[in-house]
GROMACS .gro file of C-alpha atoms in nm:
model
  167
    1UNK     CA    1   0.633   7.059   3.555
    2UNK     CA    2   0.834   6.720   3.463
    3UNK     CA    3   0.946   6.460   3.730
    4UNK     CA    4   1.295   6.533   3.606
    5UNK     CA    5   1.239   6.901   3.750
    6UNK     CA    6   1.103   6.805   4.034
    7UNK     CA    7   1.361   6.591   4.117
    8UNK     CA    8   1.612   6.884   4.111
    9UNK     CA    9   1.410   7.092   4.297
   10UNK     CA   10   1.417   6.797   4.533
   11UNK     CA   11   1.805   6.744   4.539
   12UNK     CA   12   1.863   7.132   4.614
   13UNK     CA   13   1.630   7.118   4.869
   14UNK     CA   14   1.743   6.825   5.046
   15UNK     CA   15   2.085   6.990   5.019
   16UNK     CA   16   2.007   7.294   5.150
   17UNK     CA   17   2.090   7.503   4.822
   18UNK     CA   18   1.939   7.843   4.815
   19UNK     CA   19   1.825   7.909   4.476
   20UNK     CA   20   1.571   8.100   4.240
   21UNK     CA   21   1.347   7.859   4.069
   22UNK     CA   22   1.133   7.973   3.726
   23UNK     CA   23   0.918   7.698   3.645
   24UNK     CA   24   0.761   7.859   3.311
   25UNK     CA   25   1.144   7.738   3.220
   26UNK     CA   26   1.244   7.477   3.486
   27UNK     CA   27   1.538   7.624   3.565
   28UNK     CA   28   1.708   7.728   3.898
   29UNK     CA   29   1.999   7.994   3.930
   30UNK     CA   30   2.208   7.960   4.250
   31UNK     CA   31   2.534   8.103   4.359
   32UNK     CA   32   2.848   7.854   4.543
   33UNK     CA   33   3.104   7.970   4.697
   34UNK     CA   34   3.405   7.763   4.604
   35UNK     CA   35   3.781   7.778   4.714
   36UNK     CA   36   3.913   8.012   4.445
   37UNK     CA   37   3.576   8.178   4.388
   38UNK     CA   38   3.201   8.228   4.415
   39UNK     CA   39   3.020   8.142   4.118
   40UNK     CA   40   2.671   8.202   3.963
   41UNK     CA   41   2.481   7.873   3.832
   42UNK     CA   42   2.217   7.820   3.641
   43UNK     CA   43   2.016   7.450   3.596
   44UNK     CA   44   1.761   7.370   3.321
   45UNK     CA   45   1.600   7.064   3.256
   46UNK     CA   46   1.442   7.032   2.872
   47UNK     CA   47   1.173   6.820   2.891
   48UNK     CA   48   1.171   6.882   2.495
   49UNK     CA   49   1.504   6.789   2.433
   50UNK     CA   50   1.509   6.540   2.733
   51UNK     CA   51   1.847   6.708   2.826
   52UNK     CA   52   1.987   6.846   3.208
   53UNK     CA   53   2.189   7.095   3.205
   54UNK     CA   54   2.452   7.324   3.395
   55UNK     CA   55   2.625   7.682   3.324
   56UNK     CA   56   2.849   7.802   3.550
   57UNK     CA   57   2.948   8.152   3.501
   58UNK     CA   58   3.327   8.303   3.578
   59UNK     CA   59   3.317   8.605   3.792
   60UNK     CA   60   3.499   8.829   3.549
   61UNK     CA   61   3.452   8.993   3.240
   62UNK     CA   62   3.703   8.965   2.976
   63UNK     CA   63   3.822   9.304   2.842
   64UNK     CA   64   3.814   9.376   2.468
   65UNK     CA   65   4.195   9.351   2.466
   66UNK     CA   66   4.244   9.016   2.654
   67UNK     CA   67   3.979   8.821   2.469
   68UNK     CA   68   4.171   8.678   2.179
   69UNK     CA   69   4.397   8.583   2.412
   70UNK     CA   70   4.161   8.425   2.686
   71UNK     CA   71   3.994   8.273   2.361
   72UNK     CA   72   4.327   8.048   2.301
   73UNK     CA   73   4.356   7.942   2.683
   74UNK     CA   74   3.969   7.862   2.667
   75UNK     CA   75   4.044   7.607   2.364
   76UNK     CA   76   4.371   7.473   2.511
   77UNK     CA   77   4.160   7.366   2.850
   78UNK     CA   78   3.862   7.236   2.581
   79UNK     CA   79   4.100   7.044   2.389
   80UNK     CA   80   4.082   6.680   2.556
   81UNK     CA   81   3.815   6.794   2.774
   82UNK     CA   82   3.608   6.476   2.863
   83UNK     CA   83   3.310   6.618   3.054
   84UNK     CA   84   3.130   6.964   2.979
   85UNK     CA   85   3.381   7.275   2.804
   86UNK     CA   86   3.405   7.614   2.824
   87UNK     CA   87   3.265   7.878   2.609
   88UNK     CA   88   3.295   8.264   2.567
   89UNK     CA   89   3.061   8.532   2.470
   90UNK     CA   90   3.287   8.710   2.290
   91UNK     CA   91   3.095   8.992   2.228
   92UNK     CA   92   3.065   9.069   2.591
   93UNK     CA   93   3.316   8.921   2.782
   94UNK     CA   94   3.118   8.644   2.961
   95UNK     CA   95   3.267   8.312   3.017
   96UNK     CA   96   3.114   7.994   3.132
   97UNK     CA   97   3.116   7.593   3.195
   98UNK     CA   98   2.883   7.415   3.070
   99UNK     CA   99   2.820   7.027   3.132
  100UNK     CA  100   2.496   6.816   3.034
  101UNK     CA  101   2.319   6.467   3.034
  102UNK     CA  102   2.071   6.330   2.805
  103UNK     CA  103   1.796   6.197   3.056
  104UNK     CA  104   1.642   5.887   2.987
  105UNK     CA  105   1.296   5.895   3.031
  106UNK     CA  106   1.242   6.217   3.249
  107UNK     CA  107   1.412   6.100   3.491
  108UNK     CA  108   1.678   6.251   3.688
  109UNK     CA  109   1.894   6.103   3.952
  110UNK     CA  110   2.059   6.249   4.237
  111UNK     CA  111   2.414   6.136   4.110
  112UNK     CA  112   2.381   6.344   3.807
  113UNK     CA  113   2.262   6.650   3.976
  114UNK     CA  114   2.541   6.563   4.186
  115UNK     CA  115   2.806   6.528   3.972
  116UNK     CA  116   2.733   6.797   3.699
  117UNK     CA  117   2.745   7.012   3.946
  118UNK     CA  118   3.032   6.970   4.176
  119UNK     CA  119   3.212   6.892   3.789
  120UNK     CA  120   3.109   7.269   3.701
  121UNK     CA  121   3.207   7.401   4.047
  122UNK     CA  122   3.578   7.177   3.989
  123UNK     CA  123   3.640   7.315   3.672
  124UNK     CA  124   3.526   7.710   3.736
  125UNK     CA  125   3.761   7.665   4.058
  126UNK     CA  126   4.064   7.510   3.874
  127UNK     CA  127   4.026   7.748   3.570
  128UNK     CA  128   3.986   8.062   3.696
  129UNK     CA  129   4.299   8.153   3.808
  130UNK     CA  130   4.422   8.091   3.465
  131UNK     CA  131   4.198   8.347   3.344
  132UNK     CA  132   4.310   8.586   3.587
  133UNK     CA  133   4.675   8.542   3.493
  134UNK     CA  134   4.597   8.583   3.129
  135UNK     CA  135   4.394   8.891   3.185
  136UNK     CA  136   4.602   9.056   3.486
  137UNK     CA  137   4.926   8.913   3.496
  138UNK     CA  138   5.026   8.917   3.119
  139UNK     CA  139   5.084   8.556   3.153
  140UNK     CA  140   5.036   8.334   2.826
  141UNK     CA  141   4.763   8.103   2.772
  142UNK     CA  142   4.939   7.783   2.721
  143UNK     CA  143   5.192   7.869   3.003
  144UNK     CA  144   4.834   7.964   3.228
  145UNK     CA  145   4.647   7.679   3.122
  146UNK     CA  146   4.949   7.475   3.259
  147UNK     CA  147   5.027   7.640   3.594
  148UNK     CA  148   4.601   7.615   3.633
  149UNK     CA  149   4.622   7.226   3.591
  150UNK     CA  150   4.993   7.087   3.596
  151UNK     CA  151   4.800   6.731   3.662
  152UNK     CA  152   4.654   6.759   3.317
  153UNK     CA  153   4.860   6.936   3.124
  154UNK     CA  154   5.236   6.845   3.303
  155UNK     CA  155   5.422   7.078   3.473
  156UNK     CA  156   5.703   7.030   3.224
  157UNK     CA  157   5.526   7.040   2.954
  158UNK     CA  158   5.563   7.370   2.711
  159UNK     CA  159   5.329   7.340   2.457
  160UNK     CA  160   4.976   7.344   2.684
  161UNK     CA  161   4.806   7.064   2.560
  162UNK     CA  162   4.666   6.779   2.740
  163UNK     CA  163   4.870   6.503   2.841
  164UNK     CA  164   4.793   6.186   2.573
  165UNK     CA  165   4.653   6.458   2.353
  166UNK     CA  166   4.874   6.320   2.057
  167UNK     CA  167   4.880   5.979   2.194
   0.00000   0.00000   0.00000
Protein backbone atom coordinates (compact mmCIF):
# COMPACT_ATOMS: atom_id res chain seq x y z
CA UNK A 1 0.00 0.00 0.00
CA UNK A 2 1.00 3.86 -0.65
CA UNK A 3 0.32 6.71 1.91
CA UNK A 4 -1.76 8.25 -0.84
CA UNK A 5 -4.14 5.07 -0.44
CA UNK A 6 -4.17 5.09 2.86
CA UNK A 7 -5.12 8.40 3.09
CA UNK A 8 -8.36 7.66 1.13
CA UNK A 9 -9.12 4.85 2.98
CA UNK A 10 -8.76 7.31 5.83
CA UNK A 11 -11.06 10.13 4.39
CA UNK A 12 -13.95 7.47 3.66
CA UNK A 13 -13.65 6.24 6.88
CA UNK A 14 -13.70 9.31 8.76
CA UNK A 15 -16.72 10.12 6.61
CA UNK A 16 -18.54 7.31 7.18
CA UNK A 17 -18.56 6.05 3.40
CA UNK A 18 -19.39 2.44 3.00
CA UNK A 19 -17.26 1.09 0.39
CA UNK A 20 -15.42 -2.08 -1.12
CA UNK A 21 -11.74 -1.65 -0.94
CA UNK A 22 -9.20 -4.00 -3.31
CA UNK A 23 -5.85 -3.21 -2.29
CA UNK A 24 -3.99 -5.58 -4.96
CA UNK A 25 -5.39 -2.30 -7.01
CA UNK A 26 -5.98 0.48 -4.39
CA UNK A 27 -9.14 1.18 -5.39
CA UNK A 28 -12.53 1.54 -3.56
CA UNK A 29 -16.08 1.28 -5.29
CA UNK A 30 -18.91 2.97 -3.33
CA UNK A 31 -22.41 3.91 -4.19
CA UNK A 32 -24.06 7.88 -3.22
CA UNK A 33 -27.18 8.62 -3.31
CA UNK A 34 -27.56 12.08 -4.79
CA UNK A 35 -30.69 14.33 -5.49
CA UNK A 36 -31.46 13.20 -9.03
CA UNK A 37 -29.86 9.79 -8.57
CA UNK A 38 -27.79 7.08 -6.90
CA UNK A 39 -24.60 6.52 -8.43
CA UNK A 40 -21.83 3.83 -8.45
CA UNK A 41 -18.10 5.17 -7.82
CA UNK A 42 -15.09 3.88 -8.18
CA UNK A 43 -11.50 5.51 -6.64
CA UNK A 44 -7.96 4.45 -7.69
CA UNK A 45 -4.90 5.83 -6.68
CA UNK A 46 -1.70 4.95 -9.21
CA UNK A 47 1.14 4.95 -7.29
CA UNK A 48 2.84 4.29 -10.86
CA UNK A 49 1.46 7.06 -12.53
CA UNK A 50 1.26 9.16 -9.26
CA UNK A 51 -2.36 9.98 -10.38
CA UNK A 52 -6.01 9.92 -8.10
CA UNK A 53 -8.69 9.21 -9.70
CA UNK A 54 -12.66 9.12 -9.85
CA UNK A 55 -15.41 7.35 -12.23
CA UNK A 56 -18.70 7.89 -11.59
CA UNK A 57 -21.02 5.75 -13.44
CA UNK A 58 -24.75 6.94 -14.83
CA UNK A 59 -27.44 4.59 -13.83
CA UNK A 60 -28.62 3.86 -17.34
CA UNK A 61 -27.63 2.16 -20.26
CA UNK A 62 -27.78 3.83 -23.52
CA UNK A 63 -29.74 1.86 -26.15
CA UNK A 64 -28.17 1.09 -29.54
CA UNK A 65 -30.55 3.65 -31.09
CA UNK A 66 -29.99 6.65 -28.71
CA UNK A 67 -26.22 6.46 -28.61
CA UNK A 68 -25.23 8.66 -31.50
CA UNK A 69 -27.39 10.90 -30.19
CA UNK A 70 -26.36 10.79 -26.37
CA UNK A 71 -22.77 10.81 -28.01
CA UNK A 72 -23.42 14.61 -29.28
CA UNK A 73 -24.99 15.78 -25.82
CA UNK A 74 -21.91 14.01 -24.09
CA UNK A 75 -19.46 16.34 -26.26
CA UNK A 76 -21.63 19.48 -26.00
CA UNK A 77 -21.40 19.15 -21.88
CA UNK A 78 -17.33 18.21 -22.56
CA UNK A 79 -16.87 21.12 -24.65
CA UNK A 80 -15.61 23.93 -22.08
CA UNK A 81 -15.58 21.47 -19.41
CA UNK A 82 -12.92 22.72 -16.85
CA UNK A 83 -12.71 19.84 -14.36
CA UNK A 84 -13.04 15.97 -15.25
CA UNK A 85 -15.51 15.02 -18.71
CA UNK A 86 -17.63 12.51 -19.63
CA UNK A 87 -17.04 9.50 -21.65
CA UNK A 88 -19.15 6.64 -23.26
CA UNK A 89 -18.58 3.05 -23.88
CA UNK A 90 -20.12 2.98 -26.89
CA UNK A 91 -20.08 -0.44 -27.43
CA UNK A 92 -22.16 -1.09 -24.41
CA UNK A 93 -23.99 1.70 -23.41
CA UNK A 94 -22.08 2.72 -20.23
CA UNK A 95 -21.53 6.27 -19.42
CA UNK A 96 -19.36 7.86 -16.86
CA UNK A 97 -17.50 11.04 -15.16
CA UNK A 98 -14.34 10.94 -14.73
CA UNK A 99 -12.12 13.63 -12.80
CA UNK A 100 -8.31 13.23 -11.65
CA UNK A 101 -5.23 14.87 -9.89
CA UNK A 102 -1.67 14.32 -10.41
CA UNK A 103 -0.40 13.76 -6.71
CA UNK A 104 2.67 15.21 -5.75
CA UNK A 105 4.68 13.02 -3.92
CA UNK A 106 2.16 10.25 -2.77
CA UNK A 107 0.43 12.32 -1.06
CA UNK A 108 -3.15 12.86 -0.94
CA UNK A 109 -5.13 15.47 0.84
CA UNK A 110 -8.48 15.46 2.17
CA UNK A 111 -9.55 18.49 -0.10
CA UNK A 112 -8.93 16.53 -3.16
CA UNK A 113 -10.68 13.47 -2.10
CA UNK A 114 -13.13 15.96 -1.23
CA UNK A 115 -13.59 17.79 -4.09
CA UNK A 116 -13.18 15.12 -6.90
CA UNK A 117 -15.71 13.61 -5.46
CA UNK A 118 -18.55 15.80 -4.58
CA UNK A 119 -17.33 17.38 -8.44
CA UNK A 120 -18.27 13.75 -9.85
CA UNK A 121 -21.41 13.46 -7.68
CA UNK A 122 -22.34 17.49 -9.10
CA UNK A 123 -21.88 16.66 -12.48
CA UNK A 124 -23.62 12.89 -12.59
CA UNK A 125 -26.58 14.83 -10.70
CA UNK A 126 -26.79 17.84 -13.12
CA UNK A 127 -26.29 15.62 -16.25
CA UNK A 128 -28.39 12.95 -15.91
CA UNK A 129 -31.53 14.22 -16.54
CA UNK A 130 -30.25 15.34 -19.82
CA UNK A 131 -29.56 11.89 -20.66
CA UNK A 132 -32.85 10.81 -19.74
CA UNK A 133 -34.54 13.38 -21.97
CA UNK A 134 -32.38 12.42 -24.87
CA UNK A 135 -33.02 8.78 -24.43
CA UNK A 136 -36.83 8.89 -23.21
CA UNK A 137 -38.25 12.03 -24.08
CA UNK A 138 -37.00 12.46 -27.75
CA UNK A 139 -35.57 15.66 -26.66
CA UNK A 140 -32.37 16.97 -28.62
CA UNK A 141 -29.01 17.07 -27.25
CA UNK A 142 -28.16 20.65 -27.51
CA UNK A 143 -31.75 21.66 -26.40
CA UNK A 144 -31.06 18.79 -23.23
CA UNK A 145 -27.72 19.82 -22.52
CA UNK A 146 -29.30 23.34 -22.04
CA UNK A 147 -32.44 22.68 -19.97
CA UNK A 148 -29.68 20.24 -17.76
CA UNK A 149 -27.47 23.41 -17.07
CA UNK A 150 -29.18 26.80 -18.21
CA UNK A 151 -26.29 28.42 -15.78
CA UNK A 152 -23.72 27.16 -18.21
CA UNK A 153 -25.06 26.97 -21.25
CA UNK A 154 -27.96 30.08 -21.04
CA UNK A 155 -31.34 29.47 -21.05
CA UNK A 156 -31.66 31.50 -24.24
CA UNK A 157 -29.17 30.21 -25.83
CA UNK A 158 -29.97 27.75 -29.03
CA UNK A 159 -26.96 26.44 -30.14
CA UNK A 160 -25.82 24.31 -26.70
CA UNK A 161 -22.52 25.40 -26.23
CA UNK A 162 -20.95 26.84 -23.27
CA UNK A 163 -21.31 30.31 -22.46
CA UNK A 164 -17.68 32.21 -23.52
CA UNK A 165 -17.12 29.12 -25.60
CA UNK A 166 -16.31 31.45 -28.68
CA UNK A 167 -15.18 34.22 -26.54
Amino acid sequence: MNAAYDKLIQHLDSQDIGYWSRSEDRSVYADFRCEVGVYRVYAQVDADDNLFQIFGWLPVRVPLGARPAIAEALARINCGMRVGKFEMNYDEGEIRFQAAQILPDDNLEDETIHRLMNTTMAMLDTYLPAVLSVIYGNELPKDAVRHADPGRFGADEGDGEPQGAHD
